[in-house]
Coordinates of C-alpha atoms and ligand atoms in Angstrom, one line a residue:
M1 CA 0.0 0.0 0.0
E2 CA 1.2 3.5 -0.8
A3 CA 1.4 6.4 1.6
S4 CA 1.2 9.8 0.2
I5 CA 0.7 13.5 0.9
T6 CA 0.4 16.6 -1.4
I7 CA 2.7 19.6 -1.0
N8 CA 2.0 22.5 -3.2
R9 CA 1.6 20.9 -6.7
T10 CA 3.4 17.7 -6.0
V11 CA 2.3 14.3 -4.6
L12 CA 4.9 12.7 -2.3
T13 CA 4.7 8.9 -2.1
V14 CA 6.5 6.3 -0.1
V15 CA 6.8 2.8 -1.7
R16 CA 8.9 -0.3 -0.8
G17 CA 10.9 -1.8 -3.6
D18 CA 13.8 -1.8 -6.0
I19 CA 14.3 1.7 -7.5
T20 CA 15.6 0.2 -10.8
K21 CA 12.1 -1.2 -11.4
I22 CA 10.3 2.1 -10.8
P23 CA 9.0 3.9 -13.9
A24 CA 9.8 7.6 -13.3
D25 CA 11.3 10.3 -15.5
V26 CA 14.3 10.6 -13.2
I27 CA 15.8 8.0 -10.8
V28 CA 18.2 9.3 -8.3
N29 CA 21.4 7.3 -7.5
A30 CA 23.3 7.4 -4.2
A31 CA 26.7 7.5 -5.8
N32 CA 30.2 8.3 -4.6
T33 CA 32.6 11.1 -5.6
S34 CA 34.3 8.9 -8.2
L35 CA 31.0 8.4 -10.2
L36 CA 32.5 5.0 -11.2
G37 CA 29.9 2.9 -9.5
G38 CA 30.0 0.8 -6.3
G39 CA 27.7 -1.4 -4.2
G40 CA 24.2 -0.8 -2.8
V41 CA 21.7 1.1 -5.0
D42 CA 24.6 2.4 -7.1
G43 CA 25.6 -1.1 -8.1
A44 CA 22.0 -2.0 -8.8
I45 CA 21.4 1.0 -11.0
H46 CA 24.6 0.4 -13.1
R47 CA 23.8 -3.4 -13.4
A48 CA 20.2 -2.8 -14.5
G49 CA 20.9 0.2 -16.6
G50 CA 23.8 -1.2 -18.5
P51 CA 27.2 0.3 -19.6
E52 CA 25.8 3.5 -21.2
I53 CA 25.4 5.0 -17.7
L54 CA 29.0 4.3 -16.7
D55 CA 30.2 5.7 -20.1
A56 CA 28.3 8.9 -19.4
C57 CA 29.7 9.1 -15.8
R58 CA 33.2 8.7 -17.2
R59 CA 32.6 11.6 -19.6
I60 CA 31.5 13.8 -16.7
R61 CA 34.5 12.7 -14.7
A62 CA 36.8 13.6 -17.5
Q63 CA 35.3 17.1 -17.6
Q64 CA 34.9 17.9 -13.9
G65 CA 36.8 15.2 -12.0
G66 CA 33.9 13.4 -10.3
C67 CA 31.2 14.9 -8.1
P68 CA 31.6 16.5 -4.7
V69 CA 29.5 15.5 -1.7
G70 CA 26.1 17.2 -1.7
E71 CA 26.2 17.9 -5.5
A72 CA 24.6 16.1 -8.4
V73 CA 25.1 15.2 -12.0
I74 CA 22.7 13.8 -14.6
T75 CA 23.2 11.0 -17.2
T76 CA 21.1 8.8 -19.5
A77 CA 19.2 6.1 -17.7
G78 CA 20.4 3.4 -20.2
Q79 CA 18.1 0.4 -20.1
L80 CA 16.2 1.5 -17.0
P81 CA 12.5 2.5 -17.2
A82 CA 13.4 6.2 -16.8
Q83 CA 14.8 9.0 -18.9
Y84 CA 17.6 10.1 -16.7
V85 CA 19.6 9.1 -13.7
V86 CA 20.7 11.9 -11.3
H87 CA 23.8 10.8 -9.4
T88 CA 24.2 12.6 -6.1
V89 CA 26.8 11.9 -3.5
G90 CA 25.6 11.6 0.1
P91 CA 27.8 12.3 3.1
V92 CA 29.4 9.5 5.1
W93 CA 28.0 9.6 8.6
N94 CA 30.8 10.7 10.9
G95 CA 29.0 11.3 14.2
G96 CA 27.1 14.4 13.1
D97 CA 29.6 17.2 13.6
D98 CA 30.8 17.2 10.0
D99 CA 27.9 19.1 8.4
E100 CA 26.4 15.7 7.4
A101 CA 22.8 17.0 7.8
E102 CA 23.4 20.1 5.5
K103 CA 25.2 17.9 3.0
L104 CA 22.3 15.5 2.8
R105 CA 19.8 18.4 2.4
D106 CA 22.0 19.6 -0.5
C107 CA 21.8 16.2 -2.2
Y108 CA 18.0 16.4 -2.3
R109 CA 17.9 20.1 -3.3
N110 CA 20.5 19.8 -6.1
S111 CA 18.9 16.6 -7.4
L112 CA 15.5 18.3 -7.6
T113 CA 17.0 21.3 -9.4
L114 CA 18.7 19.1 -12.1
A115 CA 15.6 16.9 -12.5
I116 CA 13.3 19.8 -12.9
E117 CA 15.6 21.6 -15.3
H118 CA 15.3 18.4 -17.4
G119 CA 11.5 18.5 -17.4
A120 CA 10.9 15.7 -14.9
A121 CA 7.3 15.1 -13.9
S122 CA 8.2 12.2 -11.7
I123 CA 11.3 11.7 -9.6
A124 CA 12.3 8.6 -7.6
F125 CA 14.7 9.0 -4.6
P126 CA 16.4 6.2 -2.7
N127 CA 17.2 6.7 1.0
I128 CA 20.5 8.4 0.3
S129 CA 23.4 7.7 2.8
T130 CA 21.4 5.2 4.9
G131 CA 23.3 2.1 3.7
I132 CA 27.0 1.9 3.3
Y133 CA 27.4 5.5 4.4
S134 CA 25.7 4.7 7.8
F135 CA 23.5 7.9 8.2
P136 CA 21.0 7.3 11.0
K137 CA 17.8 6.3 9.2
L138 CA 15.2 8.4 11.1
L139 CA 17.3 11.6 10.9
A140 CA 17.9 10.9 7.2
A141 CA 14.2 10.5 6.5
E142 CA 13.4 13.7 8.4
I143 CA 16.0 15.6 6.4
A144 CA 14.9 14.1 3.1
L145 CA 11.2 15.0 3.6
D146 CA 11.9 18.4 5.1
A147 CA 14.3 19.3 2.3
V148 CA 11.9 18.2 -0.4
A149 CA 8.9 19.9 1.2
E150 CA 10.8 23.2 1.7
Y151 CA 12.0 23.1 -1.9
L152 CA 8.5 22.5 -3.3
C153 CA 7.0 25.2 -1.1
E154 CA 9.6 27.7 -2.4
L155 CA 8.9 27.1 -6.1
A156 CA 7.3 30.2 -7.7
D157 CA 3.7 29.7 -8.9
D158 CA 4.8 29.9 -12.5
A159 CA 7.8 27.6 -12.1
P160 CA 7.6 24.0 -13.4
A161 CA 6.9 21.5 -10.5
P162 CA 7.1 17.7 -10.6
K163 CA 3.8 16.0 -10.4
R164 CA 5.1 13.1 -8.3
I165 CA 8.1 12.4 -6.0
I166 CA 8.5 8.8 -4.9
F167 CA 10.6 7.8 -1.9
V168 CA 11.7 4.2 -2.7
C169 CA 12.5 2.3 0.5
Y170 CA 14.4 -1.0 0.0
D171 CA 14.3 -2.2 3.5
A172 CA 11.4 -2.6 5.9
E173 CA 12.9 -0.3 8.6
N174 CA 13.2 2.7 6.2
E175 CA 9.7 2.0 4.9
L176 CA 8.2 2.2 8.4
I177 CA 10.2 5.3 9.2
Y178 CA 9.2 7.1 6.0
R179 CA 5.5 6.2 6.4
E180 CA 5.6 7.6 10.0
T181 CA 7.6 10.7 9.1
L182 CA 5.4 11.4 6.1
G183 CA 2.3 10.9 8.3
N184 CA 3.7 13.6 10.7
C185 CA 4.0 16.1 7.8
S186 CA 0.3 16.1 7.0
Ligands
AR6_1 N1 16.6 0.2 -4.8 C1 16.3 1.1 -3.8 N2 17.1 1.3 -2.7 C2 18.2 0.4 -2.5 C3 18.5 -0.5 -3.5 C4 17.7 -0.7 -4.7 N3 18.0 -1.5 -5.6 N4 19.7 -1.2 -3.0 C5 20.0 -0.6 -1.9 N5 19.1 0.3 -1.5 P1 23.6 2.6 -0.3 P2 24.8 5.1 0.6 C6 19.0 1.2 -0.4 O1 24.5 1.8 0.5 O2 24.6 4.7 2.0 C7 27.8 2.7 -2.9 O3 28.9 1.8 -2.9 C8 19.7 0.8 0.9 O4 18.9 -0.1 1.6 O5 23.2 2.1 -1.7 O6 24.5 6.5 0.1 C9 28.1 4.0 -3.6 O7 29.0 3.8 -4.7 C10 19.8 2.1 1.6 O8 18.6 2.4 2.4 O9 24.1 4.1 -0.5 C11 28.8 4.7 -2.5 O10 30.2 4.3 -2.3 C12 19.9 3.1 0.5 O11 19.6 2.5 -0.7 C13 28.1 4.3 -1.2 O12 27.5 3.0 -1.6 C14 21.3 3.7 0.4 O13 22.3 2.7 0.6 C15 26.9 5.2 -0.9 O14 26.4 4.8 0.3

């Protein structure tokens, strides 16, 4: 069952599943600064999307030398049921005194900006930094939902807005946390 709320002109939805199977205009990847792939959702996206995605990441690397933490780049989605993949680099959790919260907010904001610039009506986010990078899941969910809600509320009335943002939770704990956190937003 889906949980959802509407903020401004956008429906926010929480689903459980594999983001590589979600049909959306933009799928967001939790990448690393090298942009050369890795484990977790990054590995799954490159496996399912095929080599075109890595080729595009290599071209970006050649131009700008990777992607700093909190920033985002956009590539083809290869064979995925999406038009684009936005690769953003979440912070490694380091106890909380290293601006991790602000860096995670930046991931969501910068990913939204790139996706909207590319005309995305639907955007799917994974739970950035909550796997290999060990960000506490509840805090990460609160930051994700707050950053996205604030971004949508700040959009001008005549600015393009996505119709749908999907928070894709892979594990049961994140799904429960997101459902509860989303419930507290309404
Ligand atoms: N679909 C949706 N979510 C997934 C999937 C999937 N197929 N697979 C895992 N997750 P992680 P991070 C969830 O570790 O913490 C990589 O090696 C997972 O349950 O993928 O940002 C990169 O190259 C978790 O909730 O990303 C970086 O080096 C969430 O995705 C590093 O990991 C994020 O977990 C980034 O670490």
